[in-house]
Short mmCIF file of C-alpha atoms and ligand atoms in Angstrom, two decimals:
data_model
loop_
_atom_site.label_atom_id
_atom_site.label_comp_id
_atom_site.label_asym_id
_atom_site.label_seq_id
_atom_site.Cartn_x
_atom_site.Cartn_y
_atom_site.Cartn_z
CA UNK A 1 31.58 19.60 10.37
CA UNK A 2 33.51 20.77 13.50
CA UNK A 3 37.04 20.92 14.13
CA UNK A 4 37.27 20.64 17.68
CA UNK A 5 41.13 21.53 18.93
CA UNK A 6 40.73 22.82 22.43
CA UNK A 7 44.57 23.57 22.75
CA UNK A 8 44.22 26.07 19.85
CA UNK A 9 41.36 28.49 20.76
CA UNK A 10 38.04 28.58 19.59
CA UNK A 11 36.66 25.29 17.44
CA UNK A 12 36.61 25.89 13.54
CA UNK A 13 33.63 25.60 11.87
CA UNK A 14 33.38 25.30 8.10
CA UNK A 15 30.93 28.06 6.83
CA UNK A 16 29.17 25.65 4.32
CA UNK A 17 25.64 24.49 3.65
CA UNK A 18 25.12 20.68 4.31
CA UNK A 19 25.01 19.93 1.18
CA UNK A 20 28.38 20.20 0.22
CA UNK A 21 31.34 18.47 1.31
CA UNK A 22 34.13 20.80 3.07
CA UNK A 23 37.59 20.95 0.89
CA UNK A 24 40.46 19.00 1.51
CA UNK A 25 42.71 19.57 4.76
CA UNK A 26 46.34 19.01 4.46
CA UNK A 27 47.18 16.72 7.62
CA UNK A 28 50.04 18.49 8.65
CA UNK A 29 48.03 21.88 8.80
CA UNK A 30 45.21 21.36 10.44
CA UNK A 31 42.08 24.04 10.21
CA UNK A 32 42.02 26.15 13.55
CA UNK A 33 40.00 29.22 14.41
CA UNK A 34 43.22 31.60 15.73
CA UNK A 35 45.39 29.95 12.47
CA UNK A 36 42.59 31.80 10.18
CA UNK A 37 42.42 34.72 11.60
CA UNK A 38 46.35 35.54 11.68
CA UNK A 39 46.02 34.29 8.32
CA UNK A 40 43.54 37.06 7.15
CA UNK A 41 46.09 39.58 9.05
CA UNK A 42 48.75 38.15 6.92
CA UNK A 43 46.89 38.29 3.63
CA UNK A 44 46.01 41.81 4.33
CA UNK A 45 49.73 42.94 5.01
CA UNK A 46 51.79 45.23 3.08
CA UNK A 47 54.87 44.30 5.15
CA UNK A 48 55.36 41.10 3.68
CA UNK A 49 56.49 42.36 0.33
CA UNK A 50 59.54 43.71 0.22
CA UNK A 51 58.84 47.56 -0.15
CA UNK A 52 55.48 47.26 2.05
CA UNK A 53 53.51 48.37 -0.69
CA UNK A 54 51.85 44.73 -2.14
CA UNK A 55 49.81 42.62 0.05
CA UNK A 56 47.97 39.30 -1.11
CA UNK A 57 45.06 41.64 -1.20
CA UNK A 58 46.08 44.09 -3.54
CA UNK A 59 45.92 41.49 -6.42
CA UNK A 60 43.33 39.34 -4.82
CA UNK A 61 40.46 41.89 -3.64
CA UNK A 62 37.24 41.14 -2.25
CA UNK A 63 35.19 42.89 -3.23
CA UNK A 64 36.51 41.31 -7.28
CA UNK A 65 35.73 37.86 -5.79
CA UNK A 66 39.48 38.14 -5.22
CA UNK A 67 41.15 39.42 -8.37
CA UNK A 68 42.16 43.01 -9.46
CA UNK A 69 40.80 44.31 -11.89
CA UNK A 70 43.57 43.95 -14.27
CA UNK A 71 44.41 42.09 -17.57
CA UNK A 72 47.88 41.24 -16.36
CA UNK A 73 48.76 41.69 -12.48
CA UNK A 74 51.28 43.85 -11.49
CA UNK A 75 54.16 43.40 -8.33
CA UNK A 76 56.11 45.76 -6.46
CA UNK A 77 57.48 49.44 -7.49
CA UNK A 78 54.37 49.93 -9.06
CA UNK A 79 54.73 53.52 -10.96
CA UNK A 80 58.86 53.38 -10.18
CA UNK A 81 59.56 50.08 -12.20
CA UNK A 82 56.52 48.20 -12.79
CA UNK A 83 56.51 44.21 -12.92
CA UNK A 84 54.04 43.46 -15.00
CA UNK A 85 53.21 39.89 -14.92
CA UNK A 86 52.06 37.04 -17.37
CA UNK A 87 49.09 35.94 -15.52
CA UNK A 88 45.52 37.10 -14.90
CA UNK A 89 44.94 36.92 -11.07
CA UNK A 90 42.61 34.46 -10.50
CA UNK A 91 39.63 34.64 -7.95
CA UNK A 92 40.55 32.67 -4.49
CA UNK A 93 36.56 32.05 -4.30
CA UNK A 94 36.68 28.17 -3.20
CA UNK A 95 40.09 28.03 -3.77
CA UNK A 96 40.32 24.87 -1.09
CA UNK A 97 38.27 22.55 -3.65
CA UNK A 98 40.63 23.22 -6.55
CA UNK A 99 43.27 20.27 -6.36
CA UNK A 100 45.86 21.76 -9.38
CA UNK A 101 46.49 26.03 -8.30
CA UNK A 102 47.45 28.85 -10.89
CA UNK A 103 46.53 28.57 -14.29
CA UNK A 104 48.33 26.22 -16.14
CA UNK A 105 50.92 24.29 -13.22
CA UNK A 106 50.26 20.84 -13.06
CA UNK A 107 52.63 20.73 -10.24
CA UNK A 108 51.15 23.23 -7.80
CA UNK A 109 49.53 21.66 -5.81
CA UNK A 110 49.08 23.51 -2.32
CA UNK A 111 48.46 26.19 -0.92
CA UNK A 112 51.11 26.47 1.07
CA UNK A 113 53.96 26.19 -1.54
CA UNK A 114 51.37 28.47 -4.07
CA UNK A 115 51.86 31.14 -1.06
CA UNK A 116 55.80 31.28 -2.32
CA UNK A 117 55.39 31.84 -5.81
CA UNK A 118 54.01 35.66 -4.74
CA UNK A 119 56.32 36.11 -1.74
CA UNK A 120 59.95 35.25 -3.09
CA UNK A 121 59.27 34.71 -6.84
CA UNK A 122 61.57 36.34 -9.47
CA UNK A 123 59.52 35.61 -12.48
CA UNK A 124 57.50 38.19 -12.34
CA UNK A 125 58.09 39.48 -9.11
CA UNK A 126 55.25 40.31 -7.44
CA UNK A 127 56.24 40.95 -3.75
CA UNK A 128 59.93 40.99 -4.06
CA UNK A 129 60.92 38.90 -1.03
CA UNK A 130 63.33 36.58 -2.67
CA UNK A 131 66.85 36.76 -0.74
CA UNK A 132 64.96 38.69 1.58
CA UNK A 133 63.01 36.55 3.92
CA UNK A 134 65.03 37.20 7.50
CA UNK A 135 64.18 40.95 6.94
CA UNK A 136 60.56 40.40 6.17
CA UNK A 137 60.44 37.94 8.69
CA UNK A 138 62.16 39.71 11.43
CA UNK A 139 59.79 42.76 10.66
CA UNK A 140 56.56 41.35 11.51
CA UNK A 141 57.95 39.85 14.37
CA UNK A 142 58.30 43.32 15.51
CA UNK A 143 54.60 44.02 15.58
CA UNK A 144 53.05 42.51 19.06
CA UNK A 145 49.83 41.79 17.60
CA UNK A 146 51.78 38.88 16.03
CA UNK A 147 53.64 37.94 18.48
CA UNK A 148 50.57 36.71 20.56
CA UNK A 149 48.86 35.54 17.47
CA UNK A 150 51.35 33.25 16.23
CA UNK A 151 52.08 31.88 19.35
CA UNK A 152 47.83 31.34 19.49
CA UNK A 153 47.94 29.53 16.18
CA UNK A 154 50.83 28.03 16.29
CA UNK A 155 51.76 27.14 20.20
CA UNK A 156 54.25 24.46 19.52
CA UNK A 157 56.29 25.94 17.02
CA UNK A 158 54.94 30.12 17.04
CA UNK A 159 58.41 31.10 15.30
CA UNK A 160 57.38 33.73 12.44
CA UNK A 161 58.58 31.75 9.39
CA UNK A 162 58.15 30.46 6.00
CA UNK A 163 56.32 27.11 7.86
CA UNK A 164 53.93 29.37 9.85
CA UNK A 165 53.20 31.76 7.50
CA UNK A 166 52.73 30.16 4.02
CA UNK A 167 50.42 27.82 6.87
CA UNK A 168 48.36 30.10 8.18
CA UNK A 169 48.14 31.64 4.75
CA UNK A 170 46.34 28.41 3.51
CA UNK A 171 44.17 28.25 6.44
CA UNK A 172 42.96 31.38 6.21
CA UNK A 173 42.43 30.93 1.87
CA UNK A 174 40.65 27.63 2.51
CA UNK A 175 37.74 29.23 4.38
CA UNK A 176 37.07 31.85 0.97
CA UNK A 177 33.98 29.36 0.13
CA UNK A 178 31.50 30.98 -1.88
CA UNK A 179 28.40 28.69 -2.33
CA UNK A 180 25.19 31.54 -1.78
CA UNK A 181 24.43 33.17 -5.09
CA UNK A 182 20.96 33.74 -6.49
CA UNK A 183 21.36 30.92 -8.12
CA UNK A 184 22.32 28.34 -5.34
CA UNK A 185 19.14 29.36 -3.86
CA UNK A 186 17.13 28.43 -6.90
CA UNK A 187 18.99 25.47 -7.19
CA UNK A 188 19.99 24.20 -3.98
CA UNK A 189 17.02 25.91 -1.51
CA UNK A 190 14.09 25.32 -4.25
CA UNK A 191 13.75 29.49 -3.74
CA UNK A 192 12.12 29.77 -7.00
CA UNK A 193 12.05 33.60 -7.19
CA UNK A 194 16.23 33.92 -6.47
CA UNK A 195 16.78 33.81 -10.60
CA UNK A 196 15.26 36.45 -13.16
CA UNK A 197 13.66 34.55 -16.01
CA UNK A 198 16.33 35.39 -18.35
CA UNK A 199 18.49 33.82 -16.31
CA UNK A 200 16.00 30.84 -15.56
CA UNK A 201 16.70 30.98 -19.68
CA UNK A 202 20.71 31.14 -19.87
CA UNK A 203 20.64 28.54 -17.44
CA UNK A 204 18.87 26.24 -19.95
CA UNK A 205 20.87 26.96 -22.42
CA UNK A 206 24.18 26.32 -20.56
CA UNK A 207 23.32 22.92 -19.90
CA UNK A 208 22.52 22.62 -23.92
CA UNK A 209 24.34 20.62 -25.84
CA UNK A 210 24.04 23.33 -28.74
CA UNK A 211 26.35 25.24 -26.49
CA UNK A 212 28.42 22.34 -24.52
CA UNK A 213 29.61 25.12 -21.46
CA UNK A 214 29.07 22.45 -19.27
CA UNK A 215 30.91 19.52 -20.70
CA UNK A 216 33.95 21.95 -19.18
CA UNK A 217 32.39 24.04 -16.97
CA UNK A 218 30.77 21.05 -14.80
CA UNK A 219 29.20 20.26 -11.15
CA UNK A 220 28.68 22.80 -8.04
CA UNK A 221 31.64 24.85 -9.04
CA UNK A 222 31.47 24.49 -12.93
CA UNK A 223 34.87 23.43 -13.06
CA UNK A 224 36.40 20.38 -14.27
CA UNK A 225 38.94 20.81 -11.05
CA UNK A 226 37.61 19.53 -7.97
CA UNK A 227 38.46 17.92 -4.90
CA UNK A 228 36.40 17.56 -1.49
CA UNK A 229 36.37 15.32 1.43
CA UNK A 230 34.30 13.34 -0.09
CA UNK A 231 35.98 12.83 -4.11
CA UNK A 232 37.32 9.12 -4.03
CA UNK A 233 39.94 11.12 -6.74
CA UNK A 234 40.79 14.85 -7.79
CA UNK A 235 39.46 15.78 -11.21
CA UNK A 236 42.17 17.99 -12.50
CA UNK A 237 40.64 19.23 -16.16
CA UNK A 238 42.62 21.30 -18.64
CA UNK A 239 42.07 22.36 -22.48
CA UNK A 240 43.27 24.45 -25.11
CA UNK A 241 39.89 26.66 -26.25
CA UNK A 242 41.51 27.65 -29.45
CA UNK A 243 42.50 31.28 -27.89
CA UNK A 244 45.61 31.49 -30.05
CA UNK A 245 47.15 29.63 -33.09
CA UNK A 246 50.56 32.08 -34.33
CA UNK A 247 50.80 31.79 -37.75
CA UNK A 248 48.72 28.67 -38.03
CA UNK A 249 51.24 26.19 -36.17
CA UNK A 250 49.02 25.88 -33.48
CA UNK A 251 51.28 28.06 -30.96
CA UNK A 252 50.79 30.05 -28.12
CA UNK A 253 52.64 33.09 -27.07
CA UNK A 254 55.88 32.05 -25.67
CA UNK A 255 55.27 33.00 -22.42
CA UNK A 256 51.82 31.32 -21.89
CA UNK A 257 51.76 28.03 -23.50
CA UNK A 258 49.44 26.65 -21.04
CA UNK A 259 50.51 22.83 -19.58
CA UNK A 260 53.14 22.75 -22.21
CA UNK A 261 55.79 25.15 -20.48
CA UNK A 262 55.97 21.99 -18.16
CA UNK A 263 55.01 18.72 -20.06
CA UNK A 264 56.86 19.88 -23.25
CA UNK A 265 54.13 17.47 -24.80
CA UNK A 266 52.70 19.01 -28.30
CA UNK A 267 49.39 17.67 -26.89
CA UNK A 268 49.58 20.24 -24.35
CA UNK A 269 50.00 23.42 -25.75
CA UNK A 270 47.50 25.88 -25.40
CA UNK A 271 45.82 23.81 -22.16
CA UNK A 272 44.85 25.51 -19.52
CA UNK A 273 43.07 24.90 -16.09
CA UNK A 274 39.36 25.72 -16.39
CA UNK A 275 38.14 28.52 -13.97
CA UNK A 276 35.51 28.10 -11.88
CA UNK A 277 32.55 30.50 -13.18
CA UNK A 278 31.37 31.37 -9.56
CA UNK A 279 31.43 35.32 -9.25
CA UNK A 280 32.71 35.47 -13.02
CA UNK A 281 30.34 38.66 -13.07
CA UNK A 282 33.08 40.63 -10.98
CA UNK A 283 36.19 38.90 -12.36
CA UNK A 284 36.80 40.61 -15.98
CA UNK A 285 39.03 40.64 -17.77
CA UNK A 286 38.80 36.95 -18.42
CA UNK A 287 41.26 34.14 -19.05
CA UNK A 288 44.57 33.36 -18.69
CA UNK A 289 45.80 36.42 -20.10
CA UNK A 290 43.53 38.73 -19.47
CA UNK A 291 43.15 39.21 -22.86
CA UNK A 292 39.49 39.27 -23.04
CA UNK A 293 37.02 42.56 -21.87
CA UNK A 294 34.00 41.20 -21.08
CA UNK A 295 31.49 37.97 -20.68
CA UNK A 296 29.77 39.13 -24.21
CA UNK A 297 33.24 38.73 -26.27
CA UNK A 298 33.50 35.60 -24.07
CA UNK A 299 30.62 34.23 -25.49
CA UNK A 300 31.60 35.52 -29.23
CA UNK A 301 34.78 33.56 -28.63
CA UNK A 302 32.79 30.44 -28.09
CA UNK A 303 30.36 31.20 -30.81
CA UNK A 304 32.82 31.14 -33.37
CA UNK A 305 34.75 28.06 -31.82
CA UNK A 306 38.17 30.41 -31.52
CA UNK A 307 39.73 33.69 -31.99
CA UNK A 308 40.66 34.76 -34.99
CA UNK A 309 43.56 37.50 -34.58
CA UNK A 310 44.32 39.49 -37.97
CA UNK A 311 47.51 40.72 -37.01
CA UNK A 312 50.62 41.46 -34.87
CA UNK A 313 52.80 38.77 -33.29
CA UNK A 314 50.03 36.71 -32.65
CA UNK A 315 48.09 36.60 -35.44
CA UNK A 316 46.32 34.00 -36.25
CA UNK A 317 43.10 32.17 -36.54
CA UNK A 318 42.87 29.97 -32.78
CA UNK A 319 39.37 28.07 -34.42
CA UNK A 320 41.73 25.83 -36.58
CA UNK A 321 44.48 25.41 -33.51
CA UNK A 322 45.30 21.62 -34.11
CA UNK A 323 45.31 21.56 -30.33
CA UNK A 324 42.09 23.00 -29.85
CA UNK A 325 39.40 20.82 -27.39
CA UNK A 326 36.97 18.78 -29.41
CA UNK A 327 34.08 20.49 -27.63
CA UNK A 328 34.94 23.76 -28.44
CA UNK A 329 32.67 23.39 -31.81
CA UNK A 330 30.56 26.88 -31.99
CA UNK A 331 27.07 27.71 -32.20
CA UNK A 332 24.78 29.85 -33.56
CA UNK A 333 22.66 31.75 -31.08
CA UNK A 334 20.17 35.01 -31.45
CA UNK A 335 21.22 38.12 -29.14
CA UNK A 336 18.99 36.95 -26.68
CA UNK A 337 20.11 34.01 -26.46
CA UNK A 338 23.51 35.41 -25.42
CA UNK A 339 22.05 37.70 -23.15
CA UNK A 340 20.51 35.40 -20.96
CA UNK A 341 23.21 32.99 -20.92
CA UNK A 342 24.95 36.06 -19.49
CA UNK A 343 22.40 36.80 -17.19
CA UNK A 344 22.54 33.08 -15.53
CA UNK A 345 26.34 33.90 -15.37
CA UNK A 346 25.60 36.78 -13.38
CA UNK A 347 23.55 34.92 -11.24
CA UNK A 348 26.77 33.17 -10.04
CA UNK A 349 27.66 36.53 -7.98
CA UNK A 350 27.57 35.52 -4.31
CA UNK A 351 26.95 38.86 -2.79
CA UNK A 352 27.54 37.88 0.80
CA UNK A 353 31.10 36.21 -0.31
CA UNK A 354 32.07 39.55 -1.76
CA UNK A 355 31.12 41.82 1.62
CA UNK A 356 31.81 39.08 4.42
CA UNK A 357 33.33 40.60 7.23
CA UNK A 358 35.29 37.19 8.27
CA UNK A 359 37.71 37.89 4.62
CA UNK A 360 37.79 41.49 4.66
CA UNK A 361 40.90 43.76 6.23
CA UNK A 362 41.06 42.83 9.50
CA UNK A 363 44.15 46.08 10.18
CA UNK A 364 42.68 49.39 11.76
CA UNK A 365 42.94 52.54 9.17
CA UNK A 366 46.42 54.13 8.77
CA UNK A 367 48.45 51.06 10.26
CA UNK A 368 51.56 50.36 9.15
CA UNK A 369 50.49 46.71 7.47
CA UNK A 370 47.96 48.75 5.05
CA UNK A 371 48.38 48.70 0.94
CA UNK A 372 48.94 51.79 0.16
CA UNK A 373 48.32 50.78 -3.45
CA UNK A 374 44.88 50.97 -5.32
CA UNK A 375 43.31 48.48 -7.55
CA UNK A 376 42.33 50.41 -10.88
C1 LIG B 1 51.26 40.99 -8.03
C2 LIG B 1 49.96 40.40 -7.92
C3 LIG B 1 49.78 39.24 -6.96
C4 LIG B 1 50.08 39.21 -5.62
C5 LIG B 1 50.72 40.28 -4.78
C6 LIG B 1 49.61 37.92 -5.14
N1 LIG B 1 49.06 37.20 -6.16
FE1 LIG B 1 48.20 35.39 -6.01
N2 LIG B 1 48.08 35.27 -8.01
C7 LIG B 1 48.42 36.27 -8.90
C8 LIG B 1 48.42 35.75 -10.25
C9 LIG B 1 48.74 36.53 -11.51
C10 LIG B 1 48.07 34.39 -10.15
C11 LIG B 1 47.96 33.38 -11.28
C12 LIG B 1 49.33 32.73 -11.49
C13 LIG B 1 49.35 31.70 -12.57
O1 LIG B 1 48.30 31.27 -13.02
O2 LIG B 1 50.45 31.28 -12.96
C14 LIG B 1 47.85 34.13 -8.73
C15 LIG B 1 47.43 32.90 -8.22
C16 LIG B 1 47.18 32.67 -6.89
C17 LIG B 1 46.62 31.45 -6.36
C18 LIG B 1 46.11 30.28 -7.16
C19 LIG B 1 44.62 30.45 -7.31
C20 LIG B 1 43.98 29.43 -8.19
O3 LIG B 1 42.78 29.53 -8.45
O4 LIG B 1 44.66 28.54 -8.64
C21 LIG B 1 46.58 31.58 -5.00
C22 LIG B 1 46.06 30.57 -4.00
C23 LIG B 1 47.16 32.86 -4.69
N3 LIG B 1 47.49 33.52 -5.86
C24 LIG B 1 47.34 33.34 -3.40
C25 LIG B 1 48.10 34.46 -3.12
C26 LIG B 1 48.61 34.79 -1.79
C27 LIG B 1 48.38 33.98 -0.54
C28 LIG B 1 49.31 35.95 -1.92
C29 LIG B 1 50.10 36.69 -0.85
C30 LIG B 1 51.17 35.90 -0.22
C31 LIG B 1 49.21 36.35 -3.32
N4 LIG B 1 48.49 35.42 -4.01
C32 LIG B 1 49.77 37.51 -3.82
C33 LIG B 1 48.74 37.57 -8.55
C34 LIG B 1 49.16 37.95 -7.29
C1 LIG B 2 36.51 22.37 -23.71
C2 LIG B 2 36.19 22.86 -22.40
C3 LIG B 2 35.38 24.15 -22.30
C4 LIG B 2 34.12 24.41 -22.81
C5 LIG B 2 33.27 23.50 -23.67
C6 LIG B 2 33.78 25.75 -22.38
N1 LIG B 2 34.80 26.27 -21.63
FE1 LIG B 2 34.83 28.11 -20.78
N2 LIG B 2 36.77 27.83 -20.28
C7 LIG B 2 37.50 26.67 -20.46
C8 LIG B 2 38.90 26.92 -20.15
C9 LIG B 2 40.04 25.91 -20.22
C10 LIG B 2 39.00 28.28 -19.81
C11 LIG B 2 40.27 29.05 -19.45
C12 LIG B 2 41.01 29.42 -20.72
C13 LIG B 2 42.22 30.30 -20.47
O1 LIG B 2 42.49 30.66 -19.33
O2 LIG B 2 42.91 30.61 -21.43
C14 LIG B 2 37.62 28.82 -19.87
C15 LIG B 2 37.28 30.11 -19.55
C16 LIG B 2 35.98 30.60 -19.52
C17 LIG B 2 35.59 31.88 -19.01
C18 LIG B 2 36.54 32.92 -18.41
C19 LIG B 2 36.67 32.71 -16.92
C20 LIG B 2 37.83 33.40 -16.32
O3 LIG B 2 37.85 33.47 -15.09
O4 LIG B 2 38.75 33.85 -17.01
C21 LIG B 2 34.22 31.98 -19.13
C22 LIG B 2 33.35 33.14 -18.71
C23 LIG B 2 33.77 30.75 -19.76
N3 LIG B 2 34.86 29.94 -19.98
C24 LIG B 2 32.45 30.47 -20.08
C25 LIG B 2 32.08 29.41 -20.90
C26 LIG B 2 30.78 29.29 -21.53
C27 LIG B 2 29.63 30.25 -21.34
C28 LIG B 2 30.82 28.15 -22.29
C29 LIG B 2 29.77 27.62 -23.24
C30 LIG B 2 29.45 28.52 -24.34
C31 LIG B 2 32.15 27.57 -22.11
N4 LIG B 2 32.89 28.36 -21.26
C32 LIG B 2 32.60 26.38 -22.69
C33 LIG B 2 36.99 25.47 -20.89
C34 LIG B 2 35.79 25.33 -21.56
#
């Protein structure tokens, strides 16, 4: 598909394989090559937190299929007054398909306002601009590089603002597709030899109804949350997978509830978005919370149909969670079993994604817009 805009530079063209659908363009932000590119600039600048120390990419990082590392993420002042946060960063990998963003907001629903939560939030912070957007504003304005580039991406209107920015932002996210593991070349360009057999094996299981993964965890992006250009509808799927139940009344902890911190509907509590698996290899620690090491307790999770916590504030057994998803029912499965269900999950890694050139730091070494700040 080809976005031909000759007034704005070079024609955009979607890097994805004909057999899938591009994502979703808002109308009023339409894909362009130069709107991209200052939007990778943007995502890789320090200056647009408030201290200069926290870019988009210090919590979303490539080479993590965009996440960091971390259980929780952490904003500005790291090591003066850390923020810690209540969220697990998420990985931006196809990030343009997924029709409901963050977690557990049934409300967020673009990119472009998801770009403000970071920027000017106050609960967590995470780049401190809140009150604060002239003087962020007004200081990449300063740098020339933008100067030309916004008025390239944006020649009607190339004022640097919350409209260009959060815009070019999305533009830039939308093009993170990630469709060319080893296993979309078993699957989708018959290359028989891209999977080991173990993972020929987890694969199998996966799509076993002893194990039910992909009742949830369905389609090219095994997600329940998709939208392309070609969905008649968005499929926005959430459920509680018996993570927590405090004390047995089938709570959460108060500051993750899931959909319920905005539906205040019993039915709700505990229900969050399901991720997309792709690149869930480099993503630990895993869901919402962080709260989970590695793909093998993932699995032991599922095995046992809920975590059982024996004690602290959340203690609890999350298998009897009257909230809990009917198809989270458990399963009994030898080591190997679980091994090579891991292994096909590993086979979701999209190497080229992770080391693309076209998402990675665009900003010479030692300029002023680089995060001085290191992902664990
Ligand atoms: C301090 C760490 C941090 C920084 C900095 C940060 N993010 Fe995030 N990001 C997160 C966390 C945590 C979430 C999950 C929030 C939730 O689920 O409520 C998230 C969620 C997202 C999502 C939703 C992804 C999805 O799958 O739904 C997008 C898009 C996103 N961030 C883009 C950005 C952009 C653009 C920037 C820079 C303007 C940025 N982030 C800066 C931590 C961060
Ligand atoms: C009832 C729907 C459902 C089923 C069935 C299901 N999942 Fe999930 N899965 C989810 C949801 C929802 C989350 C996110 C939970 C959270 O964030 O608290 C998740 C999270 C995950 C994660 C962590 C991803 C991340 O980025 O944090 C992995 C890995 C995973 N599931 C694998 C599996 C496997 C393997 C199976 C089969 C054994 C399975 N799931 C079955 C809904 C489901």
């Amino acid at each position: 598909m080809l976005y031909h805009l000759p007034d704005m530079g070079r024609p955009f063209i979607w890097p994805i394989p004909a057999w899938m659908a591009p994502p979703p363009v808002p109308e009023d932000n339409p894909m362009t090559s130069a709107k991209v590119e200052l939007g990778r600039h943007l995502f890789y600048d320090a200056r647009i937190s408030l201290d200069s120390t926290v870019a988009c990419a210090s919590c979303h990082d490539q080479a993590r299929a965009f996440t960091d590392g971390r259980a929780l993420a952490i904003g500005i002042g790291i090591g003066i007054d850390d923020t810690l946060g209540i969220r697990n960063a998420p990985s931006l990998a196809n990030v343009g398909y997924f029709p409901l963003l963050t977690r557990g907001n049934p409300h967020m629903t673009s990119l472009k306002f998801q770009a403000l939560v970071p920027m000017f939030g106050d609960n967590p912070v995470e780049m401190g601009g809140n009150g604060r957007e002239g003087e962020i504003f007004a200081r990449l304005s300063a740098d020339p590089y933008y100067v030309k580039a916004f008025a390239t991406a944006f020649p009607d209107r190339p004022e640097v603002d919350l409209f260009t920015v959060t815009r070019a932002l999305g533009a830039f996210q939308r093009t993170l597709i990630s469709l060319d593991s080893p296993y979309d070349r078993f699957k989708y360009w018959d290359e028989k030899d891209a999977l080991s057999d173990a993972a020929k094996r987890g694969e199998q299981l996966f799509f076993d109804h002893r194990f039910e993964c992909y009742h949830c965890h369905v389609g090219v992006m095994f997600t329940d949350n998709l939208q392309t250009t070609r969905s008649a509808s968005a499929e926005t799927g959430s459920h509680n997978t018996g993570l927590y139940n405090i004390n047995g009344t089938g709570a959460y902890p108060p500051e993750a509830t899931g959909l319920h911190e905005f539906t205040g509907s019993d039915d709700d509590m505990g229900r969050f978005r399901t991720p997309s698996l792709r690149n869930v290899g480099v993503t630990a620690p895993y869901f919402h919370d962080g709260s989970v090491a590695t793909l093998k307790e993932v699995l032991a999770h599922y095995a046992r149909a809920g975590r059982k916590i024996e004690e602290g504030p959340f203690a609890g057994d999350g298998a009897q969670n009257p909230h809990k998803d009917g198809m989270i029912i458990g399963f009994e499965a030898s080591d190997d079993e679980i091994a090579d269900i891991i292994a096909f999950l590993h086979s979701l890694t999209d190497g080229t994604f992770l080391t693309n050139p076209a998402y990675s730091d665009p900003w010479p070494e030692n300029h002023p817009a680089s995060i001085d700040r290191i992902t664990p």
